[in-house]
Amino acid sequence: MKYFVLIISLIFYMNSMLTAQEQKVSSEFLPSSINFLPLRANFEEGRIGTQLFLDNADLKVDFGATMDIFNFRFPLAESNLSIGIEFMAFALATSFSERRLQIDAADGFFGGHLAYSKNLDNGKVLVRFRIIHNSAHLVDGHYDLSTSRWINNREPIPFTRDFGELTAARELKLQRWLLRFYSSIDYAAFIRPDEIKRYSFASGFELSSDKLINSFMDHPVNFFIAYHFVLKGTPVYAGNNNLMVGLKFGDWYKKGIVFYASYFSGNNMFSEYYKNRMSRLSLGFYIDLF
């Protein structure tokens, strides 16, 4: 509670200081766009949608959002500093029984971020710092009521990661394309189980263009390719890869609908099964709400 009060006090203090110097700096409450776009191929980002795994018809169901609460604009430096929140979860649906999804496992995330961007002649430099709580759970879809047992005798694992993540990115405007590449490092201050390594590393890129496909109902259509690589110790350090190809209907920086195909290989994205390696093709969609 004391940290929440401290953050709110800091926000109001910054706002009052900036108002006194409004000729140089401006502030905005609930800005209409987000300063640092969520990483497309990183599944630990807030979104609403579903993903169908083609090998067994399981579903990954996403629900959540990322938004900026305050944005501070520095016109002389052509830069922005934003403060935002992130609440999201994704669940594994393994079957459809009695007209309802059977949810086997779920990961939940909540926290906040600071993001900084600076405009350059040919793009932007961006930095984002996130503080996130991540916990994982087995759900009733993994429990057999007829035998009063967990399916396959696999009981829940207490799983928690409270981590800070720092991401640096460069955005380049090319002739027909927009390129963003990035790297990040995160450190988990609290972990369960203890065998999980505290440090993780990631890098990736996103290449998009709204010049290849005609607009749809007066809205641009963006073709994109996104790749995200993560090196995690769960418990041995190993690489996780996620490649996405898709279309976004709507402005790249604003709300819209995304349809994609993806290939993932690495440790299971659901943390209750973090030791299991998997390789999966999938089709999916999600909604950008920012």
PDB file of C-alpha atoms in Angstrom:
ATOM      1  CA  MET A   1       0.000   0.000   0.000  1.00  0.00           C
ATOM      2  CA  LYS A   2       2.778   2.436   0.856  1.00  0.00           C
ATOM      3  CA  TYR A   3       4.349   1.915  -2.599  1.00  0.00           C
ATOM      4  CA  PHE A   4       1.019   2.685  -4.271  1.00  0.00           C
ATOM      5  CA  VAL A   5       0.674   5.926  -2.271  1.00  0.00           C
ATOM      6  CA  LEU A   6       4.278   6.833  -3.139  1.00  0.00           C
ATOM      7  CA  ILE A   7       3.693   6.321  -6.876  1.00  0.00           C
ATOM      8  CA  ILE A   8       0.463   8.365  -6.874  1.00  0.00           C
ATOM      9  CA  SER A   9       2.185  11.167  -4.940  1.00  0.00           C
ATOM     10  CA  LEU A  10       5.072  11.132  -7.434  1.00  0.00           C
ATOM     11  CA  ILE A  11       2.667  11.386 -10.376  1.00  0.00           C
ATOM     12  CA  PHE A  12       0.863  14.408  -8.926  1.00  0.00           C
ATOM     13  CA  TYR A  13       4.170  16.046  -7.998  1.00  0.00           C
ATOM     14  CA  MET A  14       5.497  15.607 -11.544  1.00  0.00           C
ATOM     15  CA  ASN A  15       2.243  16.910 -12.989  1.00  0.00           C
ATOM     16  CA  SER A  16       2.327  20.053 -10.810  1.00  0.00           C
ATOM     17  CA  MET A  17       5.967  20.731 -11.689  1.00  0.00           C
ATOM     18  CA  LEU A  18       5.304  20.287 -15.409  1.00  0.00           C
ATOM     19  CA  THR A  19       2.218  22.515 -15.305  1.00  0.00           C
ATOM     20  CA  ALA A  20       4.366  25.320 -13.891  1.00  0.00           C
ATOM     21  CA  GLN A  21       6.621  24.960 -16.934  1.00  0.00           C
ATOM     22  CA  GLU A  22       3.912  24.225 -19.496  1.00  0.00           C
ATOM     23  CA  GLN A  23       5.621  26.289 -22.186  1.00  0.00           C
ATOM     24  CA  LYS A  24       8.408  23.716 -22.242  1.00  0.00           C
ATOM     25  CA  VAL A  25       6.683  20.516 -21.160  1.00  0.00           C
ATOM     26  CA  SER A  26       3.108  19.249 -21.406  1.00  0.00           C
ATOM     27  CA  SER A  27       1.367  16.420 -19.592  1.00  0.00           C
ATOM     28  CA  GLU A  28      -1.629  14.328 -20.604  1.00  0.00           C
ATOM     29  CA  PHE A  29      -3.880  12.112 -18.511  1.00  0.00           C
ATOM     30  CA  LEU A  30      -5.128   8.996 -20.372  1.00  0.00           C
ATOM     31  CA  PRO A  31      -3.320   9.670 -23.677  1.00  0.00           C
ATOM     32  CA  SER A  32      -4.977   8.460 -26.872  1.00  0.00           C
ATOM     33  CA  SER A  33      -2.005   6.264 -27.875  1.00  0.00           C
ATOM     34  CA  ILE A  34       0.657   4.189 -26.139  1.00  0.00           C
ATOM     35  CA  ASN A  35       4.280   5.310 -25.963  1.00  0.00           C
ATOM     36  CA  PHE A  36       5.928   1.856 -26.257  1.00  0.00           C
ATOM     37  CA  LEU A  37       3.994  -0.633 -28.393  1.00  0.00           C
ATOM     38  CA  PRO A  38       3.748  -4.113 -26.798  1.00  0.00           C
ATOM     39  CA  LEU A  39       6.139  -6.600 -28.384  1.00  0.00           C
ATOM     40  CA  ARG A  40       4.161  -8.516 -31.004  1.00  0.00           C
ATOM     41  CA  ALA A  41       5.805 -11.938 -30.648  1.00  0.00           C
ATOM     42  CA  ASN A  42       6.228 -11.843 -26.858  1.00  0.00           C
ATOM     43  CA  PHE A  43       3.294 -13.755 -25.356  1.00  0.00           C
ATOM     44  CA  GLU A  44       3.857 -12.043 -21.971  1.00  0.00           C
ATOM     45  CA  GLU A  45       2.130  -8.866 -23.206  1.00  0.00           C
ATOM     46  CA  GLY A  46      -1.427  -7.684 -22.617  1.00  0.00           C
ATOM     47  CA  ARG A  47      -3.921  -8.616 -25.354  1.00  0.00           C
ATOM     48  CA  ILE A  48      -7.402 -10.071 -25.914  1.00  0.00           C
ATOM     49  CA  GLY A  49      -7.698 -13.010 -28.299  1.00  0.00           C
ATOM     50  CA  THR A  50      -7.316 -16.723 -28.919  1.00  0.00           C
ATOM     51  CA  GLN A  51      -4.616 -18.963 -30.397  1.00  0.00           C
ATOM     52  CA  LEU A  52      -5.369 -22.412 -31.849  1.00  0.00           C
ATOM     53  CA  PHE A  53      -2.579 -25.016 -31.681  1.00  0.00           C
ATOM     54  CA  LEU A  54      -2.824 -27.088 -34.836  1.00  0.00           C
ATOM     55  CA  ASP A  55      -1.342 -30.336 -33.499  1.00  0.00           C
ATOM     56  CA  ASN A  56      -4.037 -31.030 -30.894  1.00  0.00           C
ATOM     57  CA  ALA A  57      -6.659 -28.237 -31.200  1.00  0.00           C
ATOM     58  CA  ASP A  58      -5.842 -26.828 -27.745  1.00  0.00           C
ATOM     59  CA  LEU A  59      -6.540 -23.130 -27.306  1.00  0.00           C
ATOM     60  CA  LYS A  60      -4.536 -20.373 -25.656  1.00  0.00           C
ATOM     61  CA  VAL A  61      -7.019 -17.746 -24.496  1.00  0.00           C
ATOM     62  CA  ASP A  62      -5.652 -14.249 -23.795  1.00  0.00           C
ATOM     63  CA  PHE A  63      -7.394 -11.546 -21.828  1.00  0.00           C
ATOM     64  CA  GLY A  64      -5.779  -8.351 -20.638  1.00  0.00           C
ATOM     65  CA  ALA A  65      -4.557  -4.945 -21.670  1.00  0.00           C
ATOM     66  CA  THR A  66      -1.679  -2.496 -21.465  1.00  0.00           C
ATOM     67  CA  MET A  67      -2.305   1.234 -21.298  1.00  0.00           C
ATOM     68  CA  ASP A  68      -0.559   4.496 -20.470  1.00  0.00           C
ATOM     69  CA  ILE A  69      -2.070   6.531 -17.640  1.00  0.00           C
ATOM     70  CA  PHE A  70       0.107   9.640 -17.887  1.00  0.00           C
ATOM     71  CA  ASN A  71       2.244  10.944 -20.725  1.00  0.00           C
ATOM     72  CA  PHE A  72       4.762  13.778 -20.385  1.00  0.00           C
ATOM     73  CA  ARG A  73       5.864  15.420 -23.633  1.00  0.00           C
ATOM     74  CA  PHE A  74       9.155  17.297 -23.952  1.00  0.00           C
ATOM     75  CA  PRO A  75       8.886  19.300 -27.206  1.00  0.00           C
ATOM     76  CA  LEU A  76      12.418  20.683 -27.211  1.00  0.00           C
ATOM     77  CA  ALA A  77      13.904  17.213 -26.865  1.00  0.00           C
ATOM     78  CA  GLU A  78      11.225  15.626 -29.105  1.00  0.00           C
ATOM     79  CA  SER A  79      10.678  12.933 -26.500  1.00  0.00           C
ATOM     80  CA  ASN A  80       7.952  11.392 -24.332  1.00  0.00           C
ATOM     81  CA  LEU A  81       7.888   9.780 -20.896  1.00  0.00           C
ATOM     82  CA  SER A  82       4.859   7.687 -19.927  1.00  0.00           C
ATOM     83  CA  ILE A  83       3.593   5.807 -16.881  1.00  0.00           C
ATOM     84  CA  GLY A  84       1.232   2.869 -17.404  1.00  0.00           C
ATOM     85  CA  ILE A  85      -0.323  -0.307 -16.040  1.00  0.00           C
ATOM     86  CA  GLU A  86      -0.500  -3.884 -17.300  1.00  0.00           C
ATOM     87  CA  PHE A  87      -3.037  -6.541 -16.324  1.00  0.00           C
ATOM     88  CA  MET A  88      -3.219  -9.740 -18.324  1.00  0.00           C
ATOM     89  CA  ALA A  89      -3.605 -13.515 -18.187  1.00  0.00           C
ATOM     90  CA  PHE A  90      -3.621 -16.431 -20.578  1.00  0.00           C
ATOM     91  CA  ALA A  91      -5.264 -19.811 -20.109  1.00  0.00           C
ATOM     92  CA  LEU A  92      -4.938 -23.266 -21.690  1.00  0.00           C
ATOM     93  CA  ALA A  93      -8.231 -24.725 -22.916  1.00  0.00           C
ATOM     94  CA  THR A  94      -7.789 -28.434 -23.639  1.00  0.00           C
ATOM     95  CA  SER A  95     -11.320 -29.513 -24.575  1.00  0.00           C
ATOM     96  CA  PHE A  96     -14.915 -28.426 -25.044  1.00  0.00           C
ATOM     97  CA  SER A  97     -17.300 -30.350 -22.815  1.00  0.00           C
ATOM     98  CA  GLU A  98     -20.905 -29.667 -21.855  1.00  0.00           C
ATOM     99  CA  ARG A  99     -20.774 -26.457 -23.947  1.00  0.00           C
ATOM    100  CA  ARG A 100     -17.990 -24.891 -21.941  1.00  0.00           C
ATOM    101  CA  LEU A 101     -14.231 -24.684 -22.271  1.00  0.00           C
ATOM    102  CA  GLN A 102     -12.196 -26.914 -19.991  1.00  0.00           C
ATOM    103  CA  ILE A 103      -9.442 -24.644 -18.621  1.00  0.00           C
ATOM    104  CA  ASP A 104      -6.403 -26.712 -17.669  1.00  0.00           C
ATOM    105  CA  ALA A 105      -3.836 -24.079 -16.629  1.00  0.00           C
ATOM    106  CA  ALA A 106      -3.493 -20.315 -16.400  1.00  0.00           C
ATOM    107  CA  ASP A 107      -0.797 -17.661 -15.989  1.00  0.00           C
ATOM    108  CA  GLY A 108      -1.607 -14.255 -14.535  1.00  0.00           C
ATOM    109  CA  PHE A 109       0.406 -11.035 -14.785  1.00  0.00           C
ATOM    110  CA  PHE A 110      -0.063  -7.590 -13.307  1.00  0.00           C
ATOM    111  CA  GLY A 111       2.191  -4.609 -12.810  1.00  0.00           C
ATOM    112  CA  GLY A 112       3.210  -1.360 -14.417  1.00  0.00           C
ATOM    113  CA  HIS A 113       5.740   0.322 -16.672  1.00  0.00           C
ATOM    114  CA  LEU A 114       7.732   3.440 -17.407  1.00  0.00           C
ATOM    115  CA  ALA A 115       8.430   4.096 -21.085  1.00  0.00           C
ATOM    116  CA  TYR A 116      10.605   6.677 -22.834  1.00  0.00           C
ATOM    117  CA  SER A 117      10.781   7.490 -26.540  1.00  0.00           C
ATOM    118  CA  LYS A 118      12.808  10.036 -28.509  1.00  0.00           C
ATOM    119  CA  ASN A 119      12.090  11.002 -32.085  1.00  0.00           C
ATOM    120  CA  LEU A 120      14.947  10.913 -34.597  1.00  0.00           C
ATOM    121  CA  ASP A 121      15.077  11.843 -38.266  1.00  0.00           C
ATOM    122  CA  ASN A 122      14.567   8.257 -39.380  1.00  0.00           C
ATOM    123  CA  GLY A 123      12.605   6.794 -36.466  1.00  0.00           C
ATOM    124  CA  LYS A 124      12.793   6.521 -32.685  1.00  0.00           C
ATOM    125  CA  VAL A 125      14.820   5.292 -29.744  1.00  0.00           C
ATOM    126  CA  LEU A 126      12.674   3.626 -27.067  1.00  0.00           C
ATOM    127  CA  VAL A 127      13.191   2.275 -23.560  1.00  0.00           C
ATOM    128  CA  ARG A 128      10.659   0.481 -21.354  1.00  0.00           C
ATOM    129  CA  PHE A 129      10.989  -0.654 -17.739  1.00  0.00           C
ATOM    130  CA  ARG A 130       8.341  -3.038 -16.394  1.00  0.00           C
ATOM    131  CA  ILE A 131       7.720  -4.408 -12.902  1.00  0.00           C
ATOM    132  CA  ILE A 132       5.520  -7.511 -13.175  1.00  0.00           C
ATOM    133  CA  HIS A 133       4.098 -10.162 -10.848  1.00  0.00           C
ATOM    134  CA  ASN A 134       3.587 -13.504 -12.594  1.00  0.00           C
ATOM    135  CA  SER A 135       1.904 -16.500 -10.973  1.00  0.00           C
ATOM    136  CA  ALA A 136       0.712 -19.777 -12.505  1.00  0.00           C
ATOM    137  CA  HIS A 137      -2.028 -22.247 -11.569  1.00  0.00           C
ATOM    138  CA  LEU A 138      -3.635 -25.520 -12.577  1.00  0.00           C
ATOM    139  CA  VAL A 139      -7.398 -25.084 -12.914  1.00  0.00           C
ATOM    140  CA  ASP A 140     -10.475 -27.304 -12.632  1.00  0.00           C
ATOM    141  CA  GLY A 141     -10.089 -28.545 -16.222  1.00  0.00           C
ATOM    142  CA  HIS A 142      -7.024 -30.445 -15.005  1.00  0.00           C
ATOM    143  CA  TYR A 143      -9.033 -32.145 -12.227  1.00  0.00           C
ATOM    144  CA  ASP A 144     -11.003 -35.372 -12.761  1.00  0.00           C
ATOM    145  CA  LEU A 145     -14.176 -35.145 -10.663  1.00  0.00           C
ATOM    146  CA  SER A 146     -15.030 -38.811 -11.267  1.00  0.00           C
ATOM    147  CA  THR A 147     -11.855 -39.971  -9.498  1.00  0.00           C
ATOM    148  CA  SER A 148     -11.230 -36.890  -7.312  1.00  0.00           C
ATOM    149  CA  ARG A 149      -7.703 -36.780  -8.669  1.00  0.00           C
ATOM    150  CA  TRP A 150      -5.535 -34.438 -10.683  1.00  0.00           C
ATOM    151  CA  ILE A 151      -5.266 -35.705 -14.277  1.00  0.00           C
ATOM    152  CA  ASN A 152      -2.159 -37.861 -14.831  1.00  0.00           C
ATOM    153  CA  ASN A 153      -1.544 -37.491 -11.067  1.00  0.00           C
ATOM    154  CA  ARG A 154       0.115 -34.165 -11.809  1.00  0.00           C
ATOM    155  CA  GLU A 155      -0.536 -31.784  -8.942  1.00  0.00           C
ATOM    156  CA  PRO A 156      -0.118 -27.983  -9.085  1.00  0.00           C
ATOM    157  CA  ILE A 157       3.337 -26.457  -8.684  1.00  0.00           C
ATOM    158  CA  PRO A 158       3.555 -23.230  -6.649  1.00  0.00           C
ATOM    159  CA  PHE A 159       4.957 -20.927  -9.331  1.00  0.00           C
ATOM    160  CA  THR A 160       5.740 -17.221  -8.908  1.00  0.00           C
ATOM    161  CA  ARG A 161       8.033 -14.720 -10.613  1.00  0.00           C
ATOM    162  CA  ASP A 162       8.182 -11.097  -9.462  1.00  0.00           C
ATOM    163  CA  PHE A 163      10.518  -9.459 -11.946  1.00  0.00           C
ATOM    164  CA  GLY A 164      11.780  -6.201 -13.339  1.00  0.00           C
ATOM    165  CA  GLU A 165      12.406  -6.015 -17.081  1.00  0.00           C
ATOM    166  CA  LEU A 166      14.394  -3.419 -19.018  1.00  0.00           C
ATOM    167  CA  THR A 167      13.950  -3.260 -22.816  1.00  0.00           C
ATOM    168  CA  ALA A 168      15.814  -0.993 -25.251  1.00  0.00           C
ATOM    169  CA  ALA A 169      14.552  -0.669 -28.825  1.00  0.00           C
ATOM    170  CA  ARG A 170      15.353   1.141 -32.060  1.00  0.00           C
ATOM    171  CA  GLU A 171      12.686   1.966 -34.616  1.00  0.00           C
ATOM    172  CA  LEU A 172      13.689   2.722 -38.215  1.00  0.00           C
ATOM    173  CA  LYS A 173      11.535   4.086 -41.018  1.00  0.00           C
ATOM    174  CA  LEU A 174      12.588   2.486 -44.287  1.00  0.00           C
ATOM    175  CA  GLN A 175      11.154   3.172 -47.758  1.00  0.00           C
ATOM    176  CA  ARG A 176       8.150   0.856 -47.513  1.00  0.00           C
ATOM    177  CA  TRP A 177       8.757  -0.715 -44.130  1.00  0.00           C
ATOM    178  CA  LEU A 178       8.882   0.062 -40.437  1.00  0.00           C
ATOM    179  CA  LEU A 179      11.541  -1.913 -38.541  1.00  0.00           C
ATOM    180  CA  ARG A 180      11.832  -2.220 -34.767  1.00  0.00           C
ATOM    181  CA  PHE A 181      14.518  -4.331 -33.121  1.00  0.00           C
ATOM    182  CA  TYR A 182      15.128  -4.699 -29.402  1.00  0.00           C
ATOM    183  CA  SER A 183      16.914  -6.454 -26.562  1.00  0.00           C
ATOM    184  CA  SER A 184      15.935  -6.859 -22.924  1.00  0.00           C
ATOM    185  CA  ILE A 185      17.088  -8.243 -19.610  1.00  0.00           C
ATOM    186  CA  ASP A 186      14.964  -9.107 -16.605  1.00  0.00           C
ATOM    187  CA  TYR A 187      15.711 -10.066 -13.022  1.00  0.00           C
ATOM    188  CA  ALA A 188      13.289 -11.897 -10.711  1.00  0.00           C
ATOM    189  CA  ALA A 189      13.505 -10.690  -7.117  1.00  0.00           C
ATOM    190  CA  PHE A 190      11.167 -13.453  -5.906  1.00  0.00           C
ATOM    191  CA  ILE A 191      10.832 -16.903  -7.470  1.00  0.00           C
ATOM    192  CA  ARG A 192       9.119 -20.217  -6.803  1.00  0.00           C
ATOM    193  CA  PRO A 193      10.340 -22.913  -7.232  1.00  0.00           C
ATOM    194  CA  ASP A 194      13.920 -22.092  -6.275  1.00  0.00           C
ATOM    195  CA  GLU A 195      15.474 -23.950  -9.225  1.00  0.00           C
ATOM    196  CA  ILE A 196      14.362 -21.241 -11.682  1.00  0.00           C
ATOM    197  CA  LYS A 197      17.155 -18.869 -12.632  1.00  0.00           C
ATOM    198  CA  ARG A 198      16.644 -15.220 -11.711  1.00  0.00           C
ATOM    199  CA  TYR A 199      18.011 -13.656 -14.923  1.00  0.00           C
ATOM    200  CA  SER A 200      16.451 -13.904 -18.382  1.00  0.00           C
ATOM    201  CA  PHE A 201      17.492 -12.335 -21.677  1.00  0.00           C
ATOM    202  CA  ALA A 202      15.479 -11.568 -24.809  1.00  0.00           C
ATOM    203  CA  SER A 203      15.834 -10.015 -28.237  1.00  0.00           C
ATOM    204  CA  GLY A 204      13.791  -9.759 -31.391  1.00  0.00           C
ATOM    205  CA  PHE A 205      12.492  -7.686 -34.259  1.00  0.00           C
ATOM    206  CA  GLU A 206       9.288  -6.554 -35.973  1.00  0.00           C
ATOM    207  CA  LEU A 207       9.032  -5.640 -39.659  1.00  0.00           C
ATOM    208  CA  SER A 208       5.761  -4.130 -40.865  1.00  0.00           C
ATOM    209  CA  SER A 209       4.329  -2.288 -43.869  1.00  0.00           C
ATOM    210  CA  ASP A 210       0.977  -0.735 -44.735  1.00  0.00           C
ATOM    211  CA  LYS A 211       2.067  -0.212 -48.362  1.00  0.00           C
ATOM    212  CA  LEU A 212       1.750  -3.804 -49.601  1.00  0.00           C
ATOM    213  CA  ILE A 213      -2.015  -4.342 -49.242  1.00  0.00           C
ATOM    214  CA  ASN A 214      -4.846  -1.973 -50.086  1.00  0.00           C
ATOM    215  CA  SER A 215      -6.792  -0.400 -47.248  1.00  0.00           C
ATOM    216  CA  PHE A 216      -9.909  -2.144 -45.906  1.00  0.00           C
ATOM    217  CA  MET A 217     -13.008  -0.006 -45.267  1.00  0.00           C
ATOM    218  CA  ASP A 218     -10.861   3.144 -45.093  1.00  0.00           C
ATOM    219  CA  HIS A 219      -8.429   1.591 -42.594  1.00  0.00           C
ATOM    220  CA  PRO A 220      -4.831   0.583 -43.381  1.00  0.00           C
ATOM    221  CA  VAL A 221      -3.840  -3.081 -43.524  1.00  0.00           C
ATOM    222  CA  ASN A 222      -0.395  -3.822 -42.093  1.00  0.00           C
ATOM    223  CA  PHE A 223       1.523  -6.943 -43.117  1.00  0.00           C
ATOM    224  CA  PHE A 224       4.102  -7.886 -40.487  1.00  0.00           C
ATOM    225  CA  ILE A 225       6.744 -10.401 -39.472  1.00  0.00           C
ATOM    226  CA  ALA A 226       7.780 -10.587 -35.801  1.00  0.00           C
ATOM    227  CA  TYR A 227      10.350 -12.752 -34.011  1.00  0.00           C
ATOM    228  CA  HIS A 228      11.035 -13.033 -30.272  1.00  0.00           C
ATOM    229  CA  PHE A 229      13.887 -15.009 -28.677  1.00  0.00           C
ATOM    230  CA  VAL A 230      14.153 -15.613 -24.918  1.00  0.00           C
ATOM    231  CA  LEU A 231      16.957 -17.277 -22.976  1.00  0.00           C
ATOM    232  CA  LYS A 232      15.517 -18.608 -19.694  1.00  0.00           C
ATOM    233  CA  GLY A 233      16.851 -20.902 -16.998  1.00  0.00           C
ATOM    234  CA  THR A 234      14.006 -23.262 -16.180  1.00  0.00           C
ATOM    235  CA  PRO A 235      16.152 -24.645 -14.598  1.00  0.00           C
ATOM    236  CA  VAL A 236      18.832 -25.001 -17.334  1.00  0.00           C
ATOM    237  CA  TYR A 237      19.305 -22.043 -19.669  1.00  0.00           C
ATOM    238  CA  ALA A 238      17.734 -22.791 -23.042  1.00  0.00           C
ATOM    239  CA  GLY A 239      16.380 -20.748 -25.940  1.00  0.00           C
ATOM    240  CA  ASN A 240      12.711 -20.142 -26.679  1.00  0.00           C
ATOM    241  CA  ASN A 241      11.710 -18.955 -30.171  1.00  0.00           C
ATOM    242  CA  ASN A 242       8.456 -17.463 -31.434  1.00  0.00           C
ATOM    243  CA  LEU A 243       7.974 -16.436 -35.080  1.00  0.00           C
ATOM    244  CA  MET A 244       4.789 -14.677 -36.218  1.00  0.00           C
ATOM    245  CA  VAL A 245       3.480 -13.659 -39.641  1.00  0.00           C
ATOM    246  CA  GLY A 246       0.239 -11.741 -39.828  1.00  0.00           C
ATOM    247  CA  LEU A 247      -2.009  -8.856 -40.789  1.00  0.00           C
ATOM    248  CA  LYS A 248      -3.204  -5.992 -38.649  1.00  0.00           C
ATOM    249  CA  PHE A 249      -6.374  -4.205 -39.734  1.00  0.00           C
ATOM    250  CA  GLY A 250      -6.012  -0.662 -38.425  1.00  0.00           C
ATOM    251  CA  ASP A 251      -3.261   1.858 -37.762  1.00  0.00           C
ATOM    252  CA  TRP A 252      -0.063   0.177 -36.522  1.00  0.00           C
ATOM    253  CA  TYR A 253       0.067   2.450 -33.465  1.00  0.00           C
ATOM    254  CA  LYS A 254      -3.645   2.375 -32.584  1.00  0.00           C
ATOM    255  CA  LYS A 255      -6.514  -0.030 -31.979  1.00  0.00           C
ATOM    256  CA  GLY A 256      -7.159  -2.763 -34.493  1.00  0.00           C
ATOM    257  CA  ILE A 257      -7.553  -6.496 -35.128  1.00  0.00           C
ATOM    258  CA  VAL A 258      -4.576  -8.814 -35.722  1.00  0.00           C
ATOM    259  CA  PHE A 259      -4.723 -12.206 -37.504  1.00  0.00           C
ATOM    260  CA  TYR A 260      -1.559 -14.321 -37.499  1.00  0.00           C
ATOM    261  CA  ALA A 261       0.179 -17.657 -37.912  1.00  0.00           C
ATOM    262  CA  SER A 262       3.019 -18.563 -35.563  1.00  0.00           C
ATOM    263  CA  TYR A 263       5.634 -21.182 -34.829  1.00  0.00           C
ATOM    264  CA  PHE A 264       6.852 -21.594 -31.255  1.00  0.00           C
ATOM    265  CA  SER A 265       9.636 -23.818 -29.973  1.00  0.00           C
ATOM    266  CA  GLY A 266      10.977 -23.878 -26.428  1.00  0.00           C
ATOM    267  CA  ASN A 267       9.854 -24.463 -22.865  1.00  0.00           C
ATOM    268  CA  ASN A 268       6.087 -24.642 -22.484  1.00  0.00           C
ATOM    269  CA  MET A 269       4.597 -21.129 -22.383  1.00  0.00           C
ATOM    270  CA  PHE A 270       2.289 -22.175 -19.528  1.00  0.00           C
ATOM    271  CA  SER A 271       4.413 -21.927 -16.404  1.00  0.00           C
ATOM    272  CA  GLU A 272       2.839 -24.926 -14.620  1.00  0.00           C
ATOM    273  CA  TYR A 273       4.543 -27.003 -17.351  1.00  0.00           C
ATOM    274  CA  TYR A 274       7.742 -24.936 -17.542  1.00  0.00           C
ATOM    275  CA  LYS A 275      10.067 -27.972 -17.745  1.00  0.00           C
ATOM    276  CA  ASN A 276       8.363 -29.426 -20.818  1.00  0.00           C
ATOM    277  CA  ARG A 277       9.806 -28.589 -24.245  1.00  0.00           C
ATOM    278  CA  MET A 278       7.371 -28.071 -27.104  1.00  0.00           C
ATOM    279  CA  SER A 279       7.217 -27.156 -30.798  1.00  0.00           C
ATOM    280  CA  ARG A 280       3.890 -25.918 -32.127  1.00  0.00           C
ATOM    281  CA  LEU A 281       2.281 -24.302 -35.151  1.00  0.00           C
ATOM    282  CA  SER A 282      -0.743 -22.160 -34.443  1.00  0.00           C
ATOM    283  CA  LEU A 283      -3.268 -19.725 -35.870  1.00  0.00           C
ATOM    284  CA  GLY A 284      -4.745 -16.886 -33.879  1.00  0.00           C
ATOM    285  CA  PHE A 285      -6.133 -13.408 -33.567  1.00  0.00           C
ATOM    286  CA  TYR A 286      -6.131 -10.679 -30.963  1.00  0.00           C
ATOM    287  CA  ILE A 287      -7.329  -7.135 -30.489  1.00  0.00           C
ATOM    288  CA  ASP A 288      -5.151  -4.087 -29.958  1.00  0.00           C
ATOM    289  CA  LEU A 289      -6.943  -1.780 -27.532  1.00  0.00           C
ATOM    290  CA  PHE A 290      -4.336   0.977 -27.209  1.00  0.00           C
TER     291      PHE A 290
END
